[in-house]
Short mmCIF file of C-alpha atoms in Angstrom, two decimals:
data_model
loop_
_atom_site.label_atom_id
_atom_site.label_comp_id
_atom_site.label_asym_id
_atom_site.label_seq_id
_atom_site.Cartn_x
_atom_site.Cartn_y
_atom_site.Cartn_z
CA UNK Q 1 -3.30 -1.62 -20.08
CA UNK Q 2 -1.10 1.02 -18.41
CA UNK Q 3 -3.49 3.78 -19.50
CA UNK Q 4 -6.39 1.89 -17.88
CA UNK Q 5 -4.43 1.43 -14.66
CA UNK Q 6 -3.53 5.13 -14.61
CA UNK Q 7 -7.18 6.09 -15.13
CA UNK Q 8 -8.26 3.94 -12.20
CA UNK Q 9 -5.47 5.43 -10.12
CA UNK Q 10 -6.82 8.89 -10.91
CA UNK Q 11 -10.32 7.78 -9.92
CA UNK Q 12 -9.00 6.45 -6.60
CA UNK Q 13 -7.08 9.67 -5.89
CA UNK Q 14 -10.09 11.83 -6.73
CA UNK Q 15 -12.39 9.71 -4.54
CA UNK Q 16 -9.98 9.91 -1.60
CA UNK Q 17 -9.41 13.66 -1.88
CA UNK Q 18 -13.13 14.44 -2.28
CA UNK Q 19 -15.30 12.21 -0.02
CA UNK Q 20 -18.47 13.92 -1.28
CA UNK Q 21 -17.56 13.74 -4.97
CA UNK Q 22 -20.24 12.20 -7.21
CA UNK Q 23 -18.84 10.50 -10.31
CA UNK Q 24 -20.91 11.36 -13.38
CA UNK Q 25 -18.70 9.96 -16.13
CA UNK Q 26 -17.49 6.37 -15.71
CA UNK Q 27 -19.05 4.32 -18.52
CA UNK Q 28 -16.43 5.51 -21.02
CA UNK Q 29 -13.92 3.32 -19.16
CA UNK Q 30 -15.77 0.26 -20.49
CA UNK Q 31 -13.42 0.08 -23.47
CA UNK Q 32 -12.62 -2.99 -25.56
CA UNK Q 33 -9.24 -3.26 -23.83
CA UNK Q 34 -10.82 -3.11 -20.39
CA UNK Q 35 -13.43 -5.72 -21.32
CA UNK Q 36 -10.70 -7.98 -22.71
CA UNK Q 37 -8.68 -7.52 -19.52
CA UNK Q 38 -11.78 -8.41 -17.49
CA UNK Q 39 -12.26 -11.59 -19.50
CA UNK Q 40 -8.65 -12.62 -18.80
CA UNK Q 41 -9.33 -12.34 -15.06
CA UNK Q 42 -12.14 -14.90 -15.24
CA UNK Q 43 -11.58 -18.53 -14.38
CA UNK Q 44 -12.15 -20.29 -17.69
CA UNK Q 45 -13.24 -23.55 -16.04
CA UNK Q 46 -15.92 -21.86 -13.91
CA UNK Q 47 -19.48 -23.15 -14.17
CA UNK Q 48 -21.42 -21.92 -17.19
CA UNK Q 49 -24.68 -19.98 -17.06
CA UNK Q 50 -27.98 -20.66 -18.78
CA UNK Q 51 -26.33 -20.50 -22.23
CA UNK Q 52 -24.05 -23.41 -21.22
CA UNK Q 53 -21.02 -21.60 -22.63
CA UNK Q 54 -17.88 -21.68 -20.52
CA UNK Q 55 -14.80 -19.46 -20.71
CA UNK Q 56 -12.90 -21.82 -22.99
CA UNK Q 57 -15.52 -21.73 -25.74
CA UNK Q 58 -15.79 -17.93 -25.44
CA UNK Q 59 -12.00 -17.78 -25.86
CA UNK Q 60 -12.25 -19.24 -29.37
CA UNK Q 61 -13.59 -16.01 -30.86
CA UNK Q 62 -13.03 -13.57 -28.04
CA UNK Q 63 -11.82 -10.52 -30.02
CA UNK Q 64 -14.88 -10.43 -32.27
CA UNK Q 65 -17.25 -11.09 -29.40
CA UNK Q 66 -15.64 -8.46 -27.15
CA UNK Q 67 -15.98 -5.94 -29.98
CA UNK Q 68 -19.68 -6.78 -30.39
CA UNK Q 69 -20.20 -6.61 -26.62
CA UNK Q 70 -18.54 -3.18 -26.52
CA UNK Q 71 -20.83 -1.88 -29.27
CA UNK Q 72 -23.93 -3.07 -27.41
CA UNK Q 73 -22.76 -1.40 -24.23
CA UNK Q 74 -22.07 1.87 -26.06
CA UNK Q 75 -25.48 1.80 -27.73
CA UNK Q 76 -27.12 0.86 -24.39
CA UNK Q 77 -28.54 -2.27 -26.01
CA UNK Q 78 -26.96 -4.67 -23.55
CA UNK Q 79 -29.48 -6.93 -21.81
CA UNK Q 80 -28.47 -8.74 -18.65
CA UNK Q 81 -29.19 -12.45 -19.25
CA UNK Q 82 -31.05 -14.55 -16.70
CA UNK Q 83 -28.93 -16.31 -14.11
CA UNK Q 84 -28.93 -19.99 -13.30
CA UNK Q 85 -29.62 -20.89 -9.68
CA UNK Q 86 -27.84 -23.80 -8.03
CA UNK Q 87 -28.05 -24.96 -4.43
CA UNK Q 88 -25.22 -25.92 -2.09
CA UNK Q 89 -25.52 -27.55 1.33
CA UNK Q 90 -24.90 -25.48 4.47
CA UNK Q 91 -23.50 -26.66 7.80
CA UNK Q 92 -26.91 -26.50 9.51
CA UNK Q 93 -28.53 -28.86 6.99
CA UNK Q 94 -30.14 -26.04 5.01
CA UNK Q 95 -29.17 -25.00 1.49
CA UNK Q 96 -27.71 -21.78 0.12
CA UNK Q 97 -28.70 -20.44 -3.30
CA UNK Q 98 -25.94 -19.39 -5.70
CA UNK Q 99 -26.46 -17.49 -8.94
CA UNK Q 100 -24.35 -18.34 -11.99
CA UNK Q 101 -24.17 -15.73 -14.74
CA UNK Q 102 -23.20 -16.27 -18.36
CA UNK Q 103 -19.57 -15.73 -19.35
CA UNK Q 104 -20.41 -12.50 -21.17
CA UNK Q 105 -22.27 -11.12 -18.17
CA UNK Q 106 -19.33 -12.04 -15.93
CA UNK Q 107 -17.07 -9.96 -18.19
CA UNK Q 108 -19.27 -6.87 -17.85
CA UNK Q 109 -19.71 -7.34 -14.10
CA UNK Q 110 -15.94 -7.74 -13.66
CA UNK Q 111 -15.32 -4.59 -15.71
CA UNK Q 112 -17.86 -2.48 -13.77
CA UNK Q 113 -16.61 -3.82 -10.43
CA UNK Q 114 -13.03 -2.82 -11.31
CA UNK Q 115 -14.22 0.71 -12.15
CA UNK Q 116 -16.25 1.16 -8.94
CA UNK Q 117 -13.80 -0.51 -6.53
CA UNK Q 118 -11.28 2.42 -6.38
CA UNK Q 119 -14.13 4.79 -5.50
CA UNK Q 120 -15.50 2.75 -2.63
CA UNK Q 121 -12.08 1.65 -1.38
CA UNK Q 122 -11.51 5.32 -0.57
CA UNK Q 123 -14.68 5.29 1.58
CA UNK Q 124 -14.61 1.90 3.29
CA UNK Q 125 -13.37 1.70 6.88
CA UNK Q 126 -10.22 -0.14 7.88
CA UNK Q 127 -12.22 -2.57 10.04
CA UNK Q 128 -14.00 -3.96 6.96
CA UNK Q 129 -12.06 -6.90 5.47
CA UNK Q 130 -14.33 -9.09 3.35
CA UNK Q 131 -13.94 -9.23 -0.46
CA UNK Q 132 -11.58 -6.27 -0.64
CA UNK Q 133 -8.26 -6.04 -2.50
CA UNK Q 134 -5.16 -6.77 -0.41
CA UNK Q 135 -7.31 -7.74 2.59
CA UNK Q 136 -7.95 -11.18 4.02
CA UNK Q 137 -9.73 -13.12 6.73
CA UNK Q 138 -6.40 -13.55 8.55
CA UNK Q 139 -6.03 -9.77 8.79
CA UNK Q 140 -9.53 -9.61 10.29
CA UNK Q 141 -8.53 -12.28 12.84
CA UNK Q 142 -5.43 -10.29 13.79
CA UNK Q 143 -7.47 -7.10 14.12
CA UNK Q 144 -10.02 -8.78 16.39
CA UNK Q 145 -7.32 -10.20 18.66
CA UNK Q 146 -5.38 -6.93 18.80
CA UNK Q 147 -8.42 -4.81 19.62
CA UNK Q 148 -9.58 -7.13 22.41
CA UNK Q 149 -6.14 -7.20 24.02
CA UNK Q 150 -5.18 -3.56 23.48
CA UNK Q 151 -8.40 -2.11 24.87
CA UNK Q 152 -10.28 -3.18 27.96
CA UNK Q 153 -12.92 -5.09 26.03
CA UNK Q 154 -15.14 -7.18 28.29
CA UNK Q 155 -18.31 -7.64 26.19
CA UNK Q 156 -18.79 -8.92 22.66
CA UNK Q 157 -21.83 -8.62 20.38
CA UNK Q 158 -21.54 -11.44 17.85
CA UNK Q 159 -24.19 -10.63 15.23
CA UNK Q 160 -25.55 -12.51 12.24
CA UNK Q 161 -27.57 -10.90 9.44
CA UNK Q 162 -30.24 -13.31 8.28
CA UNK Q 163 -29.98 -13.98 4.53
CA UNK Q 164 -28.01 -10.78 3.96
CA UNK Q 165 -27.43 -11.11 0.18
CA UNK Q 166 -31.05 -12.17 -0.35
CA UNK Q 167 -32.69 -9.23 1.39
CA UNK Q 168 -31.09 -6.00 0.20
CA UNK Q 169 -33.79 -3.48 -0.65
CA UNK Q 170 -33.33 -2.55 -4.33
CA UNK Q 171 -34.67 0.98 -3.95
CA UNK Q 172 -32.42 1.71 -0.98
CA UNK Q 173 -29.49 0.07 -2.78
CA UNK Q 174 -29.85 2.42 -5.75
CA UNK Q 175 -30.26 5.44 -3.46
CA UNK Q 176 -27.07 4.55 -1.58
CA UNK Q 177 -25.19 4.01 -4.84
CA UNK Q 178 -26.17 7.48 -6.03
CA UNK Q 179 -24.37 9.07 -3.11
CA UNK Q 180 -21.21 8.41 -5.11
CA UNK Q 181 -22.26 7.26 -8.59
CA UNK Q 182 -24.29 9.51 -10.91
CA UNK Q 183 -23.37 7.87 -14.21
CA UNK Q 184 -26.74 6.74 -15.61
CA UNK Q 185 -25.20 4.02 -17.79
CA UNK Q 186 -23.48 2.35 -14.81
CA UNK Q 187 -26.58 2.69 -12.64
CA UNK Q 188 -28.70 1.22 -15.43
CA UNK Q 189 -26.43 -1.84 -15.64
CA UNK Q 190 -26.54 -2.39 -11.87
CA UNK Q 191 -30.33 -2.02 -11.92
CA UNK Q 192 -30.53 -4.75 -14.58
CA UNK Q 193 -28.39 -7.10 -12.47
CA UNK Q 194 -30.53 -6.50 -9.40
CA UNK Q 195 -33.78 -7.26 -11.23
CA UNK Q 196 -32.49 -10.08 -13.42
CA UNK Q 197 -34.58 -13.22 -13.89
CA UNK Q 198 -33.63 -16.40 -12.06
CA UNK Q 199 -33.90 -19.84 -13.63
CA UNK Q 200 -34.17 -22.58 -11.00
CA UNK Q 201 -34.57 -25.90 -12.78
CA UNK Q 202 -37.78 -25.51 -14.77
CA UNK Q 203 -39.08 -22.55 -12.75
CA UNK Q 204 -38.46 -18.86 -13.45
CA UNK Q 205 -38.99 -15.70 -11.42
CA UNK Q 206 -37.83 -12.10 -11.21
CA UNK Q 207 -35.92 -10.91 -8.16
CA UNK Q 208 -37.65 -8.20 -6.15
CA UNK Q 209 -34.96 -7.86 -3.48
CA UNK Q 210 -31.40 -8.95 -2.79
CA UNK Q 211 -28.44 -9.49 -5.08
CA UNK Q 212 -27.56 -13.00 -6.30
CA UNK Q 213 -24.81 -14.56 -4.20
CA UNK Q 214 -22.28 -15.74 -6.75
CA UNK Q 215 -22.45 -12.70 -9.02
CA UNK Q 216 -19.08 -10.97 -9.40
CA UNK Q 217 -20.46 -7.56 -8.45
CA UNK Q 218 -22.47 -8.80 -5.44
CA UNK Q 219 -19.64 -8.62 -2.84
CA UNK Q 220 -18.94 -4.97 -3.73
CA UNK Q 221 -22.65 -4.12 -3.52
CA UNK Q 222 -22.83 -5.91 -0.16
CA UNK Q 223 -19.87 -3.96 1.22
CA UNK Q 224 -21.29 -0.68 -0.11
CA UNK Q 225 -24.72 -1.34 1.43
CA UNK Q 226 -23.32 -2.35 4.84
CA UNK Q 227 -20.83 0.52 4.78
CA UNK Q 228 -23.67 3.03 4.92
CA UNK Q 229 -26.13 0.97 6.95
CA UNK Q 230 -23.75 -0.44 9.57
CA UNK Q 231 -20.12 0.71 9.46
CA UNK Q 232 -20.64 4.46 9.28
CA UNK Q 233 -23.52 4.21 11.79
CA UNK Q 234 -21.30 2.46 14.35
CA UNK Q 235 -18.30 4.74 13.76
CA UNK Q 236 -20.02 8.11 13.42
CA UNK Q 237 -23.25 7.77 15.44
CA UNK Q 238 -22.75 5.04 18.05
CA UNK Q 239 -19.09 5.52 19.00
CA UNK Q 240 -19.51 9.12 20.33
CA UNK Q 241 -22.41 7.99 22.55
CA UNK Q 242 -20.46 5.20 24.28
CA UNK Q 243 -19.07 5.60 27.80
CA UNK Q 244 -16.11 3.29 27.15
CA UNK Q 245 -14.04 1.85 24.33
CA UNK Q 246 -15.74 0.19 21.39
CA UNK Q 247 -14.46 -1.52 18.25
CA UNK Q 248 -15.95 -3.32 15.28
CA UNK Q 249 -14.61 -5.85 12.77
CA UNK Q 250 -16.60 -6.96 9.73
CA UNK Q 251 -15.97 -9.60 7.09
CA UNK Q 252 -18.73 -9.22 4.47
CA UNK Q 253 -21.98 -9.88 6.40
CA UNK Q 254 -20.24 -11.43 9.42
CA UNK Q 255 -19.34 -8.88 12.11
CA UNK Q 256 -18.38 -8.50 15.76
CA UNK Q 257 -18.64 -5.42 17.98
CA UNK Q 258 -16.60 -5.22 21.19
CA UNK Q 259 -17.39 -3.04 24.24
CA UNK Q 260 -15.67 -2.03 27.44
CA UNK Q 261 -18.92 -1.60 29.40
CA UNK Q 262 -21.94 -3.88 29.66
CA UNK Q 263 -24.32 -0.91 29.58
CA UNK Q 264 -22.98 0.19 26.18
CA UNK Q 265 -23.19 -3.36 24.83
CA UNK Q 266 -26.82 -3.82 25.85
CA UNK Q 267 -27.86 -0.46 24.41
CA UNK Q 268 -26.37 -1.29 21.00
CA UNK Q 269 -27.76 -4.86 21.11
CA UNK Q 270 -31.27 -3.39 21.56
CA UNK Q 271 -30.83 -0.74 18.87
CA UNK Q 272 -29.11 -2.83 16.20
CA UNK Q 273 -32.20 -4.85 15.06
CA UNK Q 274 -34.17 -1.60 14.61
CA UNK Q 275 -31.36 -0.09 12.55
CA UNK Q 276 -31.16 -3.17 10.31
CA UNK Q 277 -34.94 -3.45 9.82
CA UNK Q 278 -35.02 0.17 8.64
CA UNK Q 279 -32.96 -0.98 5.65
CA UNK Q 280 -34.75 -4.26 5.00
CA UNK Q 281 -32.34 -6.49 6.92
CA UNK Q 282 -32.97 -8.77 9.89
CA UNK Q 283 -30.65 -9.71 12.73
CA UNK Q 284 -30.92 -13.47 13.30
CA UNK Q 285 -32.30 -13.86 16.85
CA UNK Q 286 -30.81 -17.34 17.44
CA UNK Q 287 -27.35 -16.70 15.98
CA UNK Q 288 -26.79 -13.28 17.53
CA UNK Q 289 -25.28 -13.30 21.01
CA UNK Q 290 -24.21 -10.77 23.58
CA UNK Q 291 -21.54 -12.35 25.74
CA UNK Q 292 -18.83 -11.61 28.23
CA UNK Q 293 -15.38 -12.03 26.75
CA UNK Q 294 -12.64 -11.64 29.30
CA UNK Q 295 -10.10 -13.81 31.13
CA UNK Q 296 -11.94 -16.39 33.22
CA UNK Q 297 -10.30 -16.50 36.62
CA UNK Q 298 -11.66 -19.69 38.11
CA UNK Q 299 -14.97 -19.40 36.29
CA UNK Q 300 -16.43 -20.49 32.97
CA UNK Q 301 -14.24 -19.87 29.95
CA UNK Q 302 -15.77 -17.36 27.52
CA UNK Q 303 -15.45 -18.25 23.83
CA UNK Q 304 -16.25 -16.49 20.55
CA UNK Q 305 -16.58 -18.10 17.12
CA UNK Q 306 -15.56 -15.92 14.20
CA UNK Q 307 -14.41 -16.82 10.67
CA UNK Q 308 -14.10 -20.53 11.45
CA UNK Q 309 -12.05 -20.12 14.65
CA UNK Q 310 -12.98 -20.29 18.32
CA UNK Q 311 -11.36 -17.40 20.22
CA UNK Q 312 -10.75 -17.75 23.95
CA UNK Q 313 -8.61 -16.32 26.70
CA UNK Q 314 -5.72 -18.47 27.92
CA UNK Q 315 -2.36 -18.14 29.60
CA UNK Q 316 1.06 -17.95 28.00
CA UNK Q 317 4.04 -19.92 29.34
CA UNK Q 318 4.93 -16.86 31.39
CA UNK Q 319 1.48 -16.84 33.03
CA UNK Q 320 0.07 -13.83 31.18
CA UNK Q 321 -3.41 -13.78 29.71
CA UNK Q 322 -3.69 -13.75 25.93
CA UNK Q 323 -6.27 -14.60 23.28
CA UNK Q 324 -5.78 -17.98 21.66
CA UNK Q 325 -7.52 -19.48 18.62
CA UNK Q 326 -8.40 -22.97 17.44
CA UNK Q 327 -10.49 -24.27 14.55
CA UNK Q 328 -14.09 -24.24 15.73
CA UNK Q 329 -15.89 -27.53 16.38
CA UNK Q 330 -18.53 -26.60 13.81
CA UNK Q 331 -15.85 -26.03 11.18
CA UNK Q 332 -14.11 -29.31 12.05
CA UNK Q 333 -17.37 -31.15 11.38
CA UNK Q 334 -17.64 -29.45 8.00
CA UNK Q 335 -14.01 -30.32 7.17
CA UNK Q 336 -14.69 -33.98 7.98
CA UNK Q 337 -17.82 -33.95 5.83
CA UNK Q 338 -16.07 -32.28 2.89
CA UNK Q 339 -13.06 -34.61 2.99
CA UNK Q 340 -15.31 -37.66 3.22
CA UNK Q 341 -17.41 -36.47 0.30
CA UNK Q 342 -14.29 -35.77 -1.78
CA UNK Q 343 -12.75 -39.19 -1.06
CA UNK Q 344 -16.06 -40.88 -1.90
CA UNK Q 345 -16.48 -39.10 -5.24
CA UNK Q 346 -12.94 -39.79 -6.45
CA UNK Q 347 -12.55 -43.33 -5.12
CA UNK Q 348 -12.62 -44.92 -8.60
CA UNK Q 349 -9.90 -42.65 -10.00
CA UNK Q 350 -6.27 -43.70 -10.23
CA UNK Q 351 -4.38 -43.56 -6.93
CA UNK Q 352 -2.02 -40.93 -8.32
CA UNK Q 353 -4.94 -38.69 -9.31
CA UNK Q 354 -6.68 -39.16 -5.95
CA UNK Q 355 -3.48 -38.30 -4.12
CA UNK Q 356 -2.98 -35.11 -6.16
CA UNK Q 357 -6.54 -33.91 -5.49
CA UNK Q 358 -6.46 -34.82 -1.77
CA UNK Q 359 -3.06 -33.21 -1.34
CA UNK Q 360 -4.33 -30.00 -2.90
CA UNK Q 361 -7.33 -29.96 -0.55
CA UNK Q 362 -5.19 -30.50 2.54
CA UNK Q 363 -2.70 -27.79 1.58
CA UNK Q 364 -5.60 -25.37 1.08
CA UNK Q 365 -6.92 -26.18 4.56
CA UNK Q 366 -3.47 -25.78 6.12
CA UNK Q 367 -3.17 -22.44 4.32
CA UNK Q 368 -6.28 -21.14 6.08
CA UNK Q 369 -6.30 -22.92 9.45
CA UNK Q 370 -2.52 -23.07 9.99
CA UNK Q 371 -2.24 -20.10 12.34
CA UNK Q 372 -0.11 -19.73 15.44
CA UNK Q 373 -1.44 -21.80 18.36
CA UNK Q 374 -3.69 -23.98 16.18
CA UNK Q 375 -1.29 -26.81 15.34
CA UNK Q 376 -3.27 -29.52 17.18
CA UNK Q 377 -6.50 -28.86 15.27
CA UNK Q 378 -4.53 -28.51 12.02
CA UNK Q 379 -2.93 -31.89 12.66
CA UNK Q 380 -6.42 -33.31 13.25
CA UNK Q 381 -7.26 -32.44 9.64
CA UNK Q 382 -4.47 -34.71 8.41
CA UNK Q 383 -5.61 -37.43 10.83
CA UNK Q 384 -9.17 -37.21 9.46
CA UNK Q 385 -7.91 -37.42 5.87
CA UNK Q 386 -5.69 -40.40 6.77
CA UNK Q 387 -8.66 -42.51 7.90
CA UNK Q 388 -11.20 -41.29 5.35
CA UNK Q 389 -8.94 -42.00 2.36
CA UNK Q 390 -8.35 -45.57 3.54
CA UNK Q 391 -12.07 -46.03 4.17
CA UNK Q 392 -13.05 -45.11 0.61
CA UNK Q 393 -10.09 -46.89 -0.99
CA UNK Q 394 -11.36 -50.07 0.62
CA UNK Q 395 -14.77 -49.51 -0.94
CA UNK Q 396 -13.43 -49.43 -4.48
CA UNK Q 397 -13.72 -53.18 -4.83
CA UNK Q 398 -14.67 -56.20 -2.77
CA UNK Q 399 -11.64 -58.08 -4.08
CA UNK Q 400 -8.94 -55.73 -2.88
CA UNK Q 401 -8.72 -53.91 0.42
CA UNK Q 402 -5.92 -52.13 2.22
CA UNK Q 403 -4.87 -53.43 5.61
CA UNK Q 404 -3.35 -50.78 7.83
CA UNK Q 405 0.10 -52.11 6.99
CA UNK Q 406 -0.56 -52.04 3.24
CA UNK Q 407 -2.08 -48.59 3.53
CA UNK Q 408 1.00 -47.23 5.32
CA UNK Q 409 3.16 -48.69 2.56
CA UNK Q 410 0.98 -46.84 0.04
CA UNK Q 411 1.50 -43.59 1.95
CA UNK Q 412 5.27 -44.00 1.64
CA UNK Q 413 4.81 -43.58 -2.12
CA UNK Q 414 1.90 -41.11 -1.93
CA UNK Q 415 2.37 -39.29 1.40
CA UNK Q 416 -0.22 -36.89 2.78
CA UNK Q 417 1.25 -33.40 3.34
CA UNK Q 418 2.28 -32.76 6.93
CA UNK Q 419 0.33 -30.13 8.90
CA UNK Q 420 2.14 -26.87 9.31
CA UNK Q 421 1.72 -23.39 10.70
CA UNK Q 422 1.59 -21.07 7.72
CA UNK Q 423 0.69 -17.81 9.48
CA UNK Q 424 2.99 -17.23 12.45
CA UNK Q 425 2.07 -13.58 12.97
CA UNK Q 426 -1.74 -13.82 12.84
#
């Protein structure tokens, strides 16, 4: 294990010291030990692929199967299995497609991702936060707030890439990869994952563009693609042409660009769709907005929604202007829907089991939304759970129902966790 870590450390150092270095020999890192380590990183209870084999069943004979997998990879006989497509509901009533790979394919994807990550981490910009080691959405929120307050930012371009994961151009993707990766075995594996067949119920088709959202390697490919298409373009081409300050923050395919001058903002807003279309991507016309974002002195308050929070200018107790955040209204609706759905599905379980599951959900929500200045909206989450749990408990049976008094007595034994501010420095 230590040898593997040291090898990856050497890769990271080499990538950082030589930004133009092309790595021609990487596949030899796909050793049995590395594949076994990759398997251990997988969540064993995760959904199974088309072979219906989960991590627990693979565990039963893992050493033999890892050895066989390693031999197939060495002999270049590995075939990427088809992925299973499932659909999840989105906030706007539409559905998002997720791809579920087999356990074995997850192992290989995890292994390749761990090899490539040190290379691209040396290239990625500091303002990119999504799906990167030791980086989080809360750091992106802090960066956005700091940049707006530190510089004289008055205009914000809040952009949305339409179906980002579904529309990556495969040819361009491979060309961009080859700027850093020249190992044919690694490129061959990635090519197989891009063109893998998709099983959707009883239908089957081959993918001609995009990378399946849900694949382990997809977030890294997304960051790599947008690094060249968007990040480096903004930092190296657009920034020198601006008359005033400019900053950018990106979390996966969700990004915001801030400007000091309106003229700069409008120029980039007009150019951005052309830049994206050149690489097969489309800026969503309805979800992309150019807005003023500055303290409103007697006028309309300007707000920005980013990563589930509404950002707005307000005053501190000392009368100074600062940027405050609260859980967005759209996200609050989703929280209410998710809690209601969870309480409905588990209403026939034992009270103790329901309480454990609901408690875990609430603590997870507090962990994300419990930032400084957002206590009221965080407390609203507990309030929503309080009423929804009672509602679905009373639908367990027509014979027994909880009056408010009886329900409060129940909560003395099974209390809902109190809202709290987890991130005081965000």
